[in-house]
Amino acid sequence: MTDRPSSTITIALAAPGDGPAAVALGALAVGGLMPAPGAAPPALAQAIDAHGGQVPLPYGHGRCLIARAGDAVAGMVYTTPPIRWIRDHPPSQRAGLVQSLVEIELLAVAEPYRGRGIGSALLAAAVERARGAGSHLALAKIRIGAFATMRWYRKRGYTIAGQREPLVFRTRAGFESCDDGSDGHQLAVKALQPGVVLRRRLERGTSLLLAERQT
């Protein structure tokens, strides 16, 4: 299935063999280094090569979409349930939390293809797949002070949480919350399901983002 075809760019799930290119592009986007020649491929590259863009995880699946310009990998996005957050819960609750959140873990466009809307198309395609799979909220972690990135997400309908400002939302087990982890990032959050909105509230003098159904 192709998510967003055009005369020059197509977006679809990664195929076996796309792993090294996808991971190298994602690593450069977050300030990492490309694997050295001859080095063992990273775990994500191995998983994509084995399974394509639908990567089995301990809870749910990671999804890697690739933007192609002909045979060249022009961009990639990788989304995943927040595994570490899920593991903080009792084992009996974990499976039920998979659809609560989808995290935009990696989003990158190769330099020659920037400025053509490929990043926006990748994000939209990834979010649409997550929405169709029943995910309730999408979030991305943005480095504190990365104001251009924050503006980019705002233009695409995301709310930027303050530092350490929790996101509160309803699950089948009741209300849950998550935050930026106090690791130098802030959350960008978007509600995915119809009728759900994000509102900032003060509770006992503390600000929080509440995802609630609009009445």
XYZ file of N, CA, C and O in Angstrom:
860
model
N 0.844 -1.188 0.000
C 0.000 0.000 0.000
C 0.881 1.240 0.000
O 1.776 1.386 0.814
N 0.639 2.167 -0.930
C 1.381 3.420 -0.999
C 0.545 4.506 -0.352
O -0.604 4.727 -0.726
N 1.128 5.245 0.617
C 0.354 6.217 1.375
C 0.199 7.545 0.643
O -0.845 8.167 0.696
N 1.255 8.022 -0.015
C 1.180 9.344 -0.608
C 1.989 9.388 -1.908
O 3.139 9.794 -1.920
N 1.390 8.941 -3.027
C 2.140 8.967 -4.265
C 2.167 10.364 -4.873
O 1.276 11.173 -4.667
N 3.212 10.671 -5.612
C 3.282 11.893 -6.403
C 4.085 11.560 -7.641
O 4.453 10.413 -7.881
N 4.362 12.566 -8.467
C 5.099 12.310 -9.694
C 6.515 11.858 -9.420
O 7.128 11.184 -10.244
N 7.067 12.228 -8.252
C 8.470 11.895 -7.987
C 8.689 11.175 -6.666
O 9.715 10.538 -6.486
N 7.774 11.271 -5.708
C 7.964 10.720 -4.367
C 6.820 9.757 -4.057
O 5.654 10.060 -4.296
N 7.155 8.598 -3.496
C 6.141 7.686 -2.972
C 6.489 7.369 -1.525
O 7.662 7.377 -1.131
N 5.469 7.106 -0.733
C 5.643 6.748 0.676
C 4.927 5.431 0.927
O 3.749 5.283 0.598
N 5.649 4.486 1.510
C 5.073 3.171 1.802
C 5.861 2.535 2.937
O 6.929 3.028 3.327
N 5.330 1.436 3.470
C 6.064 0.682 4.472
C 7.435 0.272 3.937
O 7.582 -0.047 2.753
N 8.433 0.306 4.808
C 9.763 -0.156 4.432
C 9.695 -1.600 3.965
O 8.839 -2.386 4.394
N 10.620 -1.934 3.089
C 10.729 -3.304 2.583
C 11.999 -3.938 3.128
O 12.946 -3.236 3.499
N 12.047 -5.271 3.217
C 13.308 -5.922 3.589
C 14.437 -5.422 2.694
O 14.292 -5.343 1.477
N 15.553 -5.067 3.317
C 16.668 -4.474 2.594
C 16.792 -2.984 2.814
O 17.848 -2.389 2.560
N 15.707 -2.335 3.306
C 15.747 -0.892 3.566
C 16.394 -0.551 4.907
O 16.619 0.629 5.203
N 16.667 -1.546 5.737
C 17.113 -1.276 7.101
C 18.320 -0.367 7.211
O 18.267 0.662 7.904
N 19.450 -0.680 6.569
C 20.632 0.169 6.734
C 20.410 1.615 6.307
O 20.828 2.548 7.000
N 19.731 1.834 5.172
C 19.493 3.199 4.708
C 18.575 3.945 5.664
O 18.805 5.123 5.977
N 17.537 3.276 6.154
C 16.602 3.928 7.073
C 17.281 4.305 8.375
O 17.125 5.425 8.880
N 18.054 3.392 8.940
C 18.697 3.647 10.221
C 19.802 4.695 10.096
O 19.968 5.547 10.964
N 20.565 4.656 9.006
C 21.602 5.659 8.810
C 20.995 7.049 8.707
O 21.505 8.013 9.297
N 19.888 7.185 7.996
C 19.231 8.473 7.863
C 18.674 8.929 9.206
O 18.834 10.095 9.601
N 18.044 8.013 9.950
C 17.526 8.366 11.260
C 18.616 8.757 12.235
O 18.462 9.691 13.020
N 19.762 8.069 12.192
C 20.866 8.377 13.096
C 21.432 9.761 12.834
O 21.732 10.524 13.764
N 21.573 10.122 11.579
C 22.067 11.452 11.254
C 21.103 12.536 11.733
O 21.521 13.603 12.173
N 19.809 12.245 11.678
C 18.810 13.235 12.084
C 18.889 13.554 13.562
O 18.570 14.671 13.979
N 19.304 12.588 14.385
C 19.381 12.830 15.826
C 20.814 13.061 16.287
O 21.122 12.965 17.466
N 21.700 13.352 15.334
C 23.063 13.688 15.706
C 23.953 12.492 15.936
O 25.040 12.620 16.511
N 23.525 11.307 15.497
C 24.357 10.120 15.649
C 25.308 9.960 14.483
O 25.461 10.838 13.637
N 25.955 8.826 14.424
C 26.910 8.545 13.381
C 26.444 7.352 12.566
O 25.816 6.429 13.086
N 26.754 7.364 11.289
C 26.472 6.204 10.459
C 27.354 5.038 10.897
O 28.495 5.250 11.320
N 26.849 3.812 10.833
C 27.690 2.663 11.195
C 28.951 2.620 10.341
O 28.927 2.950 9.161
N 30.049 2.216 10.952
C 31.300 2.096 10.217
C 31.194 0.979 9.182
O 30.474 -0.004 9.389
N 31.892 1.118 8.055
C 31.866 0.044 7.054
C 32.280 -1.296 7.673
O 33.268 -1.384 8.392
N 31.495 -2.324 7.400
C 31.800 -3.648 7.923
C 31.265 -3.910 9.311
O 31.324 -5.044 9.788
N 30.733 -2.878 9.982
C 30.192 -3.073 11.327
C 28.864 -3.822 11.248
O 28.161 -3.778 10.235
N 28.536 -4.491 12.325
C 27.247 -5.181 12.382
C 26.124 -4.153 12.318
O 26.197 -3.105 12.962
N 25.073 -4.404 11.535
C 23.973 -3.432 11.448
C 23.243 -3.304 12.775
O 23.127 -4.279 13.524
N 22.735 -2.099 13.096
C 21.974 -1.927 14.332
C 20.739 -2.823 14.365
O 20.270 -3.315 13.331
N 20.214 -3.000 15.577
C 19.081 -3.914 15.756
C 17.877 -3.495 14.912
O 17.190 -4.359 14.350
N 17.601 -2.189 14.814
C 16.449 -1.755 14.029
C 16.650 -2.087 12.558
O 15.712 -2.530 11.885
N 17.858 -1.887 12.047
C 18.124 -2.233 10.642
C 17.910 -3.723 10.412
O 17.319 -4.134 9.399
N 18.365 -4.544 11.339
C 18.168 -5.986 11.210
C 16.690 -6.347 11.231
O 16.235 -7.211 10.470
N 15.925 -5.676 12.110
C 14.496 -5.973 12.213
C 13.760 -5.573 10.936
O 12.884 -6.311 10.461
N 14.106 -4.408 10.361
C 13.466 -3.988 9.116
C 13.820 -4.949 7.991
O 12.962 -5.335 7.179
N 15.079 -5.372 7.931
C 15.477 -6.304 6.876
C 14.760 -7.641 7.009
O 14.487 -8.317 6.013
N 14.453 -8.022 8.256
C 13.780 -9.304 8.476
C 12.271 -9.217 8.279
O 11.650 -10.164 7.779
N 11.675 -8.095 8.673
C 10.210 -8.016 8.729
C 9.619 -6.921 7.842
O 8.390 -6.803 7.765
N 10.442 -6.097 7.212
C 9.898 -4.956 6.505
C 9.512 -3.865 7.489
O 10.067 -3.768 8.589
N 8.545 -3.042 7.119
C 8.205 -1.879 7.929
C 7.332 -2.153 9.127
O 7.046 -1.239 9.900
N 6.880 -3.383 9.302
C 6.041 -3.745 10.454
C 6.914 -4.573 11.400
O 7.063 -5.778 11.227
N 7.514 -3.912 12.398
C 8.538 -4.531 13.238
C 7.909 -5.070 14.519
O 7.329 -4.306 15.298
N 7.983 -6.367 14.792
C 7.430 -6.914 16.041
C 8.189 -6.372 17.255
O 9.414 -6.318 17.256
N 7.444 -5.974 18.271
C 8.012 -5.474 19.516
C 7.427 -6.270 20.679
O 6.452 -7.008 20.498
N 7.991 -6.127 21.876
C 7.404 -6.845 23.021
C 5.925 -6.528 23.210
O 5.153 -7.381 23.657
N 5.533 -5.303 22.859
C 4.121 -4.896 22.945
C 3.799 -4.120 21.678
O 4.315 -3.039 21.444
N 2.934 -4.683 20.836
C 2.566 -4.026 19.601
C 3.665 -4.119 18.543
O 4.493 -5.030 18.552
N 3.644 -3.161 17.624
C 4.580 -3.138 16.512
C 5.173 -1.740 16.342
O 4.498 -0.738 16.557
N 6.430 -1.695 15.923
C 6.985 -0.473 15.370
C 6.657 -0.438 13.886
O 6.501 -1.483 13.241
N 6.533 0.767 13.338
C 6.246 0.912 11.907
C 7.232 1.881 11.287
O 7.397 3.000 11.783
N 7.858 1.461 10.216
C 8.800 2.297 9.484
C 8.242 2.552 8.093
O 8.007 1.603 7.334
N 8.034 3.823 7.763
C 7.631 4.234 6.421
C 8.821 4.872 5.728
O 9.596 5.600 6.345
N 8.935 4.621 4.438
C 10.032 5.135 3.627
C 9.464 6.015 2.523
O 8.502 5.633 1.848
N 10.070 7.186 2.338
C 9.786 8.035 1.178
C 10.864 7.759 0.134
O 12.055 7.809 0.442
N 10.442 7.463 -1.085
C 11.385 7.149 -2.150
C 11.281 8.162 -3.285
O 10.181 8.575 -3.666
N 12.433 8.519 -3.795
C 12.526 9.271 -5.041
C 13.184 8.326 -6.040
O 14.401 8.144 -6.018
N 12.381 7.659 -6.853
C 12.916 6.590 -7.680
C 13.375 5.452 -6.795
O 12.627 4.953 -5.962
N 14.644 5.068 -6.926
C 15.205 4.007 -6.095
C 15.880 4.544 -4.838
O 16.330 3.763 -3.997
N 15.978 5.863 -4.692
C 16.688 6.466 -3.558
C 15.757 6.622 -2.367
O 14.567 6.941 -2.514
N 16.293 6.390 -1.147
C 15.551 6.633 0.089
C 15.671 8.122 0.400
O 16.742 8.629 0.749
N 14.559 8.843 0.266
C 14.551 10.290 0.475
C 14.207 10.669 1.903
O 14.533 11.770 2.358
N 13.535 9.790 2.643
C 13.146 10.099 4.007
C 12.587 8.875 4.692
O 12.299 7.851 4.052
N 12.438 8.970 6.016
C 11.896 7.857 6.788
C 11.230 8.391 8.046
O 11.561 9.455 8.537
N 10.272 7.620 8.535
C 9.674 7.876 9.841
C 9.476 6.528 10.521
O 9.079 5.548 9.873
N 9.802 6.474 11.809
C 9.627 5.247 12.587
C 8.815 5.587 13.822
O 9.166 6.494 14.585
N 7.708 4.875 14.002
C 6.837 5.077 15.157
C 6.759 3.793 15.955
O 6.898 2.687 15.420
N 6.487 3.941 17.234
C 6.463 2.779 18.124
C 5.582 3.068 19.332
O 5.473 4.229 19.757
N 4.945 2.058 19.904
C 4.356 2.263 21.233
C 5.480 2.613 22.210
O 6.625 2.180 22.031
N 5.196 3.406 23.246
C 6.234 3.786 24.210
C 6.556 2.617 25.143
O 6.001 2.504 26.242
N 7.463 1.749 24.703
C 7.714 0.480 25.390
C 8.147 0.699 26.837
O 7.677 0.013 27.762
N 9.055 1.639 27.075
C 9.530 1.851 28.452
C 8.393 2.296 29.365
O 8.308 1.877 30.521
N 7.521 3.163 28.848
C 6.366 3.614 29.646
C 5.438 2.422 29.917
O 4.955 2.249 31.042
N 5.193 1.595 28.918
C 4.330 0.435 29.106
C 4.914 -0.506 30.155
O 4.201 -1.043 31.005
N 6.227 -0.697 30.132
C 6.857 -1.614 31.086
C 6.827 -1.103 32.517
O 7.061 -1.880 33.453
N 6.534 0.169 32.725
C 6.399 0.693 34.082
C 5.092 0.268 34.731
O 4.868 0.566 35.915
N 4.226 -0.396 33.979
C 2.918 -0.808 34.487
C 2.923 -2.300 34.800
O 3.760 -3.046 34.300
N 1.982 -2.749 35.620
C 1.890 -4.178 35.925
C 1.689 -4.994 34.650
O 1.032 -4.533 33.703
N 2.241 -6.201 34.595
C 2.118 -7.032 33.388
C 0.686 -7.214 32.912
O 0.441 -7.259 31.707
N -0.260 -7.268 33.833
C -1.652 -7.498 33.439
C -2.243 -6.319 32.664
O -3.248 -6.473 31.966
N -1.635 -5.127 32.766
C -2.164 -3.938 32.100
C -1.459 -3.620 30.790
O -1.964 -2.830 29.992
N -0.321 -4.206 30.540
C 0.540 -3.727 29.452
C -0.090 -3.870 28.076
O -0.034 -2.931 27.268
N -0.686 -5.005 27.780
C -1.263 -5.206 26.452
C -2.352 -4.180 26.165
O -2.493 -3.703 25.031
N -3.102 -3.793 27.189
C -4.179 -2.836 27.003
C -3.727 -1.415 26.815
O -4.531 -0.549 26.449
N -2.437 -1.132 27.037
C -1.914 0.227 26.904
C -1.274 0.497 25.553
O -0.903 1.635 25.262
N -1.148 -0.540 24.717
C -0.431 -0.389 23.450
C -1.049 0.687 22.577
O -0.348 1.459 21.919
N -2.388 0.748 22.547
C -3.055 1.715 21.674
C -3.205 3.095 22.299
O -3.674 4.017 21.631
N -2.785 3.276 23.540
C -2.951 4.582 24.174
C -2.114 5.650 23.499
O -2.585 6.762 23.238
N -0.857 5.335 23.220
C 0.095 6.310 22.695
C 0.871 5.703 21.541
O 1.195 4.516 21.555
N 1.204 6.536 20.551
C 2.176 6.163 19.537
C 3.246 7.247 19.533
O 2.939 8.438 19.524
N 4.505 6.833 19.603
C 5.617 7.780 19.680
C 6.305 7.885 18.323
O 6.634 6.876 17.695
N 6.496 9.123 17.879
C 7.255 9.383 16.652
C 8.723 9.398 17.055
O 9.252 10.399 17.534
N 9.369 8.251 16.898
C 10.716 8.082 17.432
C 11.787 8.656 16.510
O 12.762 9.260 16.965
N 11.627 8.461 15.203
C 12.585 8.975 14.226
C 11.825 9.558 13.043
O 10.877 8.931 12.540
N 12.226 10.737 12.595
C 11.659 11.356 11.403
C 12.779 12.124 10.728
O 13.362 13.029 11.331
N 13.120 11.742 9.502
C 14.273 12.339 8.839
C 14.047 12.398 7.337
O 13.443 11.508 6.748
N 14.563 13.461 6.732
C 14.554 13.629 5.281
C 15.983 13.891 4.839
O 16.682 14.717 5.441
N 16.436 13.176 3.812
C 17.784 13.381 3.294
C 17.929 14.813 2.772
O 16.987 15.365 2.183
N 19.083 15.397 2.973
C 19.289 16.818 2.664
C 18.904 17.204 1.240
O 18.259 18.242 1.039
N 19.223 16.421 0.225
C 18.860 16.856 -1.133
C 17.356 16.966 -1.372
O 16.932 17.581 -2.357
N 16.549 16.368 -0.489
C 15.102 16.326 -0.704
C 14.331 17.225 0.262
O 13.093 17.202 0.268
N 15.030 17.996 1.074
C 14.346 18.845 2.044
C 13.680 20.035 1.357
O 14.069 20.447 0.277
N 12.660 20.569 2.038
C 11.942 21.711 1.489
C 10.891 21.340 0.462
O 10.342 22.225 -0.198
N 10.577 20.067 0.345
C 9.592 19.619 -0.641
C 8.347 19.031 0.026
O 7.505 18.428 -0.640
N 8.228 19.200 1.345
C 7.055 18.698 2.051
C 7.097 17.222 2.368
O 6.085 16.646 2.800
N 8.259 16.578 2.202
C 8.340 15.134 2.435
C 8.192 14.810 3.913
O 7.526 13.839 4.282
N 8.802 15.631 4.792
C 8.655 15.397 6.225
C 7.205 15.476 6.662
O 6.731 14.628 7.436
N 6.479 16.478 6.161
C 5.056 16.609 6.504
C 4.263 15.413 6.000
O 3.378 14.894 6.695
N 4.573 14.950 4.775
C 3.850 13.814 4.218
C 4.155 12.533 4.997
O 3.258 11.710 5.236
N 5.418 12.351 5.407
C 5.765 11.183 6.218
C 5.028 11.198 7.550
O 4.477 10.180 7.981
N 5.024 12.357 8.219
C 4.337 12.460 9.501
C 2.851 12.176 9.339
O 2.258 11.419 10.118
N 2.222 12.772 8.331
C 0.793 12.565 8.109
C 0.484 11.102 7.820
O -0.505 10.545 8.323
N 1.329 10.452 7.014
C 1.090 9.045 6.690
C 1.233 8.161 7.920
O 0.443 7.235 8.142
N 2.252 8.439 8.742
C 2.463 7.643 9.958
C 1.306 7.816 10.931
O 0.827 6.843 11.526
N 0.846 9.055 11.084
C -0.254 9.323 12.013
C -1.550 8.695 11.515
O -2.343 8.164 12.304
N -1.769 8.724 10.213
C -2.987 8.123 9.669
C -2.998 6.618 9.895
O -4.033 6.034 10.230
N -1.856 5.965 9.737
C -1.779 4.541 10.027
C -2.036 4.268 11.505
O -2.731 3.316 11.863
N -1.453 5.104 12.379
C -1.667 4.920 13.812
C -3.132 5.123 14.175
O -3.700 4.361 14.974
N -3.750 6.126 13.584
C -5.175 6.373 13.841
C -6.004 5.177 13.396
O -6.894 4.711 14.116
N -5.715 4.662 12.216
C -6.452 3.511 11.712
C -6.267 2.273 12.566
O -7.152 1.417 12.627
N -5.109 2.181 13.245
C -4.847 1.041 14.136
C -5.449 1.238 15.521
O -5.307 0.369 16.387
N -6.091 2.408 15.746
C -6.768 2.652 17.014
C -5.977 3.433 18.033
O -6.437 3.587 19.169
N -4.801 3.953 17.679
C -4.026 4.746 18.643
C -4.784 6.018 19.002
O -5.434 6.634 18.156
N -4.664 6.435 20.254
C -5.427 7.571 20.757
C -4.662 8.884 20.666
O -5.249 9.924 20.357
N -3.372 8.852 20.948
C -2.567 10.076 20.992
C -1.220 9.821 20.331
O -0.627 8.757 20.512
N -0.743 10.812 19.573
C 0.601 10.767 19.010
C 1.478 11.738 19.773
O 1.042 12.840 20.136
N 2.720 11.337 20.022
C 3.637 12.254 20.700
C 5.034 12.140 20.113
O 5.427 11.103 19.586
N 5.741 13.241 20.192
C 7.150 13.297 19.799
C 7.905 14.012 20.902
O 7.362 14.908 21.562
N 9.159 13.617 21.112
C 10.009 14.275 22.096
C 10.938 15.233 21.357
O 11.659 14.830 20.446
N 10.904 16.508 21.763
C 11.673 17.560 21.102
C 12.671 18.120 22.091
O 12.317 18.405 23.246
N 13.900 18.299 21.656
C 14.916 18.841 22.551
C 14.523 20.228 23.041
O 14.027 21.053 22.270
N 14.744 20.486 24.319
C 14.475 21.817 24.880
C 15.285 22.853 24.105
O 16.478 22.661 23.862
N 14.625 23.903 23.696
C 15.288 24.965 22.948
C 15.258 24.783 21.450
O 15.696 25.681 20.721
N 14.738 23.656 20.950
C 14.644 23.434 19.504
C 13.370 24.099 18.987
O 12.389 23.440 18.617
N 13.393 25.444 18.969
C 12.167 26.194 18.705
C 11.669 26.005 17.273
O 10.457 26.004 17.032
N 12.567 25.846 16.311
C 12.123 25.628 14.927
C 11.353 24.316 14.813
O 10.330 24.243 14.122
N 11.829 23.285 15.500
C 11.128 22.002 15.479
C 9.774 22.119 16.179
O 8.772 21.567 15.717
N 9.747 22.849 17.298
C 8.469 23.055 17.982
C 7.472 23.768 17.078
O 6.295 23.383 17.011
N 7.917 24.809 16.354
C 7.018 25.522 15.441
C 6.528 24.594 14.334
O 5.355 24.654 13.932
N 7.413 23.729 13.855
C 7.038 22.803 12.783
C 5.905 21.890 13.245
O 4.925 21.689 12.522
N 6.023 21.347 14.453
C 4.956 20.478 14.963
C 3.679 21.268 15.249
O 2.564 20.782 14.981
N 3.805 22.475 15.795
C 2.602 23.282 16.050
C 1.804 23.511 14.773
O 0.567 23.442 14.774
N 2.493 23.800 13.671
C 1.807 24.048 12.405
C 1.055 22.821 11.927
O 0.161 22.931 11.077
N 1.396 21.680 12.459
C 0.750 20.435 12.054
C -0.213 19.918 13.124
O -0.576 18.750 13.137
N -0.645 20.824 14.000
C -1.716 20.518 14.940
C -1.292 19.943 16.270
O -2.143 19.478 17.030
N 0.002 19.999 16.592
C 0.489 19.455 17.858
C 0.534 20.534 18.931
O 0.779 21.712 18.648
N 0.300 20.111 20.161
C 0.431 20.977 21.334
C 1.765 20.675 21.996
O 2.104 19.505 22.213
N 2.532 21.723 22.330
C 3.828 21.537 22.971
C 3.650 21.639 24.481
O 3.186 22.662 24.997
N 3.973 20.571 25.180
C 3.894 20.574 26.645
C 5.075 21.350 27.214
O 6.163 21.398 26.632
N 4.848 21.977 28.358
C 5.948 22.613 29.060
C 6.895 21.571 29.627
O 6.573 20.381 29.697
N 8.066 22.011 30.026
C 9.019 21.081 30.623
C 8.404 20.428 31.855
O 7.876 21.097 32.736
N 8.459 19.108 31.883
C 7.916 18.272 32.958
C 6.407 18.394 33.101
O 5.843 17.910 34.073
N 5.727 19.012 32.156
C 4.268 19.092 32.220
C 3.677 17.748 31.822
O 3.923 17.259 30.712
N 2.894 17.113 32.686
C 2.377 15.780 32.360
C 1.229 15.831 31.360
O 0.461 16.791 31.287
N 1.128 14.761 30.582
C -0.004 14.501 29.708
C -0.890 13.491 30.412
O -0.425 12.412 30.799
N -2.156 13.831 30.595
C -3.108 12.974 31.307
C -4.186 12.536 30.323
O -4.725 13.353 29.576
N -4.508 11.246 30.312
C -5.457 10.704 29.346
C -6.135 9.479 29.943
O -5.648 8.868 30.888
N -7.264 9.136 29.359
C -8.058 8.005 29.862
C -7.688 6.732 29.097
O -7.513 6.745 27.878
N -7.575 5.628 29.827
C -7.409 4.306 29.234
C -8.523 3.400 29.752
O -9.332 3.812 30.596
N -8.523 2.174 29.297
C -9.552 1.233 29.782
C -9.417 0.977 31.273
O -10.380 0.613 31.937
N -8.210 1.177 31.800
C -7.978 0.939 33.233
C -8.146 2.198 34.072
O -7.950 2.155 35.280
N -8.518 3.316 33.436
C -8.644 4.571 34.169
C -7.677 5.610 33.627
O -7.092 5.436 32.557
N -7.502 6.696 34.371
C -6.619 7.762 33.914
C -5.162 7.365 34.090
O -4.773 6.743 35.079
N -4.346 7.740 33.098
C -2.911 7.517 33.121
C -2.219 8.831 32.785
O -2.849 9.781 32.321
N -0.914 8.871 32.988
C -0.153 10.065 32.629
C 1.242 9.679 32.179
O 1.747 8.594 32.495
N 1.864 10.566 31.401
C 3.270 10.432 31.057
C 3.833 11.839 30.913
O 3.091 12.813 30.809
N 5.163 11.949 30.949
C 5.790 13.249 30.765
C 7.067 13.079 29.966
O 7.327 12.013 29.406
N 7.877 14.136 29.894
C 9.070 14.106 29.045
C 10.233 13.341 29.652
O 11.285 13.187 29.031
N 10.097 12.856 30.868
C 11.155 12.084 31.485
C 12.287 12.898 32.056
O 13.291 12.342 32.507
N 12.149 14.233 32.039
C 13.187 15.124 32.584
C 14.558 14.825 31.988
O 15.571 14.846 32.687
N 14.584 14.536 30.680
C 15.848 14.180 30.030
C 16.245 15.173 28.940
O 16.915 14.826 27.971
N 15.814 16.431 29.118
C 16.208 17.460 28.162
C 15.276 17.604 26.978
O 15.658 18.226 25.979
N 14.069 17.064 27.070
C 13.101 17.144 25.985
C 11.773 17.704 26.485
O 11.515 17.762 27.688
N 10.939 18.095 25.528
C 9.537 18.414 25.780
C 8.684 17.575 24.840
O 9.163 17.118 23.798
N 7.424 17.382 25.222
C 6.518 16.575 24.418
C 5.739 17.441 23.437
O 5.269 18.530 23.781
N 5.588 16.946 22.218
C 4.614 17.470 21.259
C 3.521 16.416 21.146
O 3.818 15.238 20.898
N 2.267 16.820 21.330
C 1.172 15.845 21.473
C 0.023 16.214 20.540
O -0.306 17.401 20.370
N -0.600 15.192 19.954
C -1.774 15.407 19.110
C -2.790 14.304 19.368
O -2.431 13.117 19.424
N -4.058 14.691 19.537
C -5.138 13.706 19.677
C -5.470 13.148 18.290
O -5.557 13.900 17.317
N -5.672 11.836 18.210
C -5.894 11.189 16.920
C -7.334 10.790 16.669
O -7.743 10.661 15.516
N -8.097 10.545 17.718
C -9.444 10.026 17.524
C -10.478 11.156 17.520
O -10.296 12.179 18.186
N -11.561 11.003 16.761
C -12.569 12.066 16.647
C -13.140 12.455 18.005
O -13.383 11.604 18.857
N -13.334 13.758 18.195
C -13.976 14.265 19.400
C -13.074 14.430 20.596
O -13.523 14.887 21.649
N -11.796 14.053 20.491
C -10.860 14.193 21.612
C -10.021 15.444 21.400
O -9.492 15.677 20.310
N -9.925 16.264 22.433
C -9.166 17.510 22.362
C -8.180 17.556 23.524
O -8.338 16.857 24.535
N -7.164 18.388 23.378
C -6.185 18.623 24.432
C -6.449 19.978 25.054
O -6.585 20.985 24.342
N -6.524 20.001 26.375
C -6.732 21.262 27.094
C -5.713 21.369 28.223
O -5.414 20.382 28.901
N -5.207 22.561 28.432
C -4.269 22.801 29.532
C -5.071 23.197 30.768
O -5.953 24.044 30.701
N -4.751 22.537 31.886
C -5.479 22.794 33.128
C -4.505 23.003 34.271
O -3.375 22.515 34.243
N -4.981 23.698 35.278
C -4.241 23.833 36.522
C -4.904 22.960 37.577
O -6.108 23.086 37.829
N -4.151 22.048 38.137
C -4.637 21.186 39.211
C -3.715 21.361 40.410
O -2.536 21.013 40.349
N -4.258 21.928 41.482
C -3.478 22.168 42.693
C -2.205 22.957 42.396
O -1.118 22.672 42.898
N -2.374 23.946 41.533
C -1.254 24.810 41.205
C -0.278 24.245 40.204
O 0.724 24.890 39.880
N -0.560 23.048 39.660
C 0.335 22.408 38.698
C -0.353 22.339 37.333
O -1.496 21.925 37.234
N 0.372 22.734 36.296
C -0.177 22.704 34.940
C -0.064 21.297 34.364
O 0.945 20.597 34.560
N -1.111 20.881 33.637
C -1.091 19.590 32.942
C -1.853 19.708 31.636
O -2.683 20.601 31.451
N -1.543 18.803 30.715
C -2.299 18.674 29.478
C -3.275 17.517 29.646
O -2.862 16.392 29.950
N -4.534 17.791 29.449
C -5.571 16.777 29.616
C -6.189 16.460 28.261
O -6.665 17.361 27.558
N -6.164 15.194 27.877
C -6.866 14.730 26.688
C -8.251 14.284 27.112
O -8.389 13.352 27.910
N -9.265 14.953 26.589
C -10.628 14.627 27.010
C -11.571 14.709 25.833
O -11.301 15.401 24.836
N -12.679 14.010 25.949
C -13.662 14.026 24.877
C -14.459 15.321 24.937
O -14.910 15.746 25.991
N -14.585 15.961 23.766
C -15.284 17.231 23.679
C -16.774 17.025 23.880
O -17.360 16.074 23.365
N -17.370 17.896 24.659
C -18.812 17.785 24.916
C -19.545 18.961 24.297
O -18.953 19.973 23.990
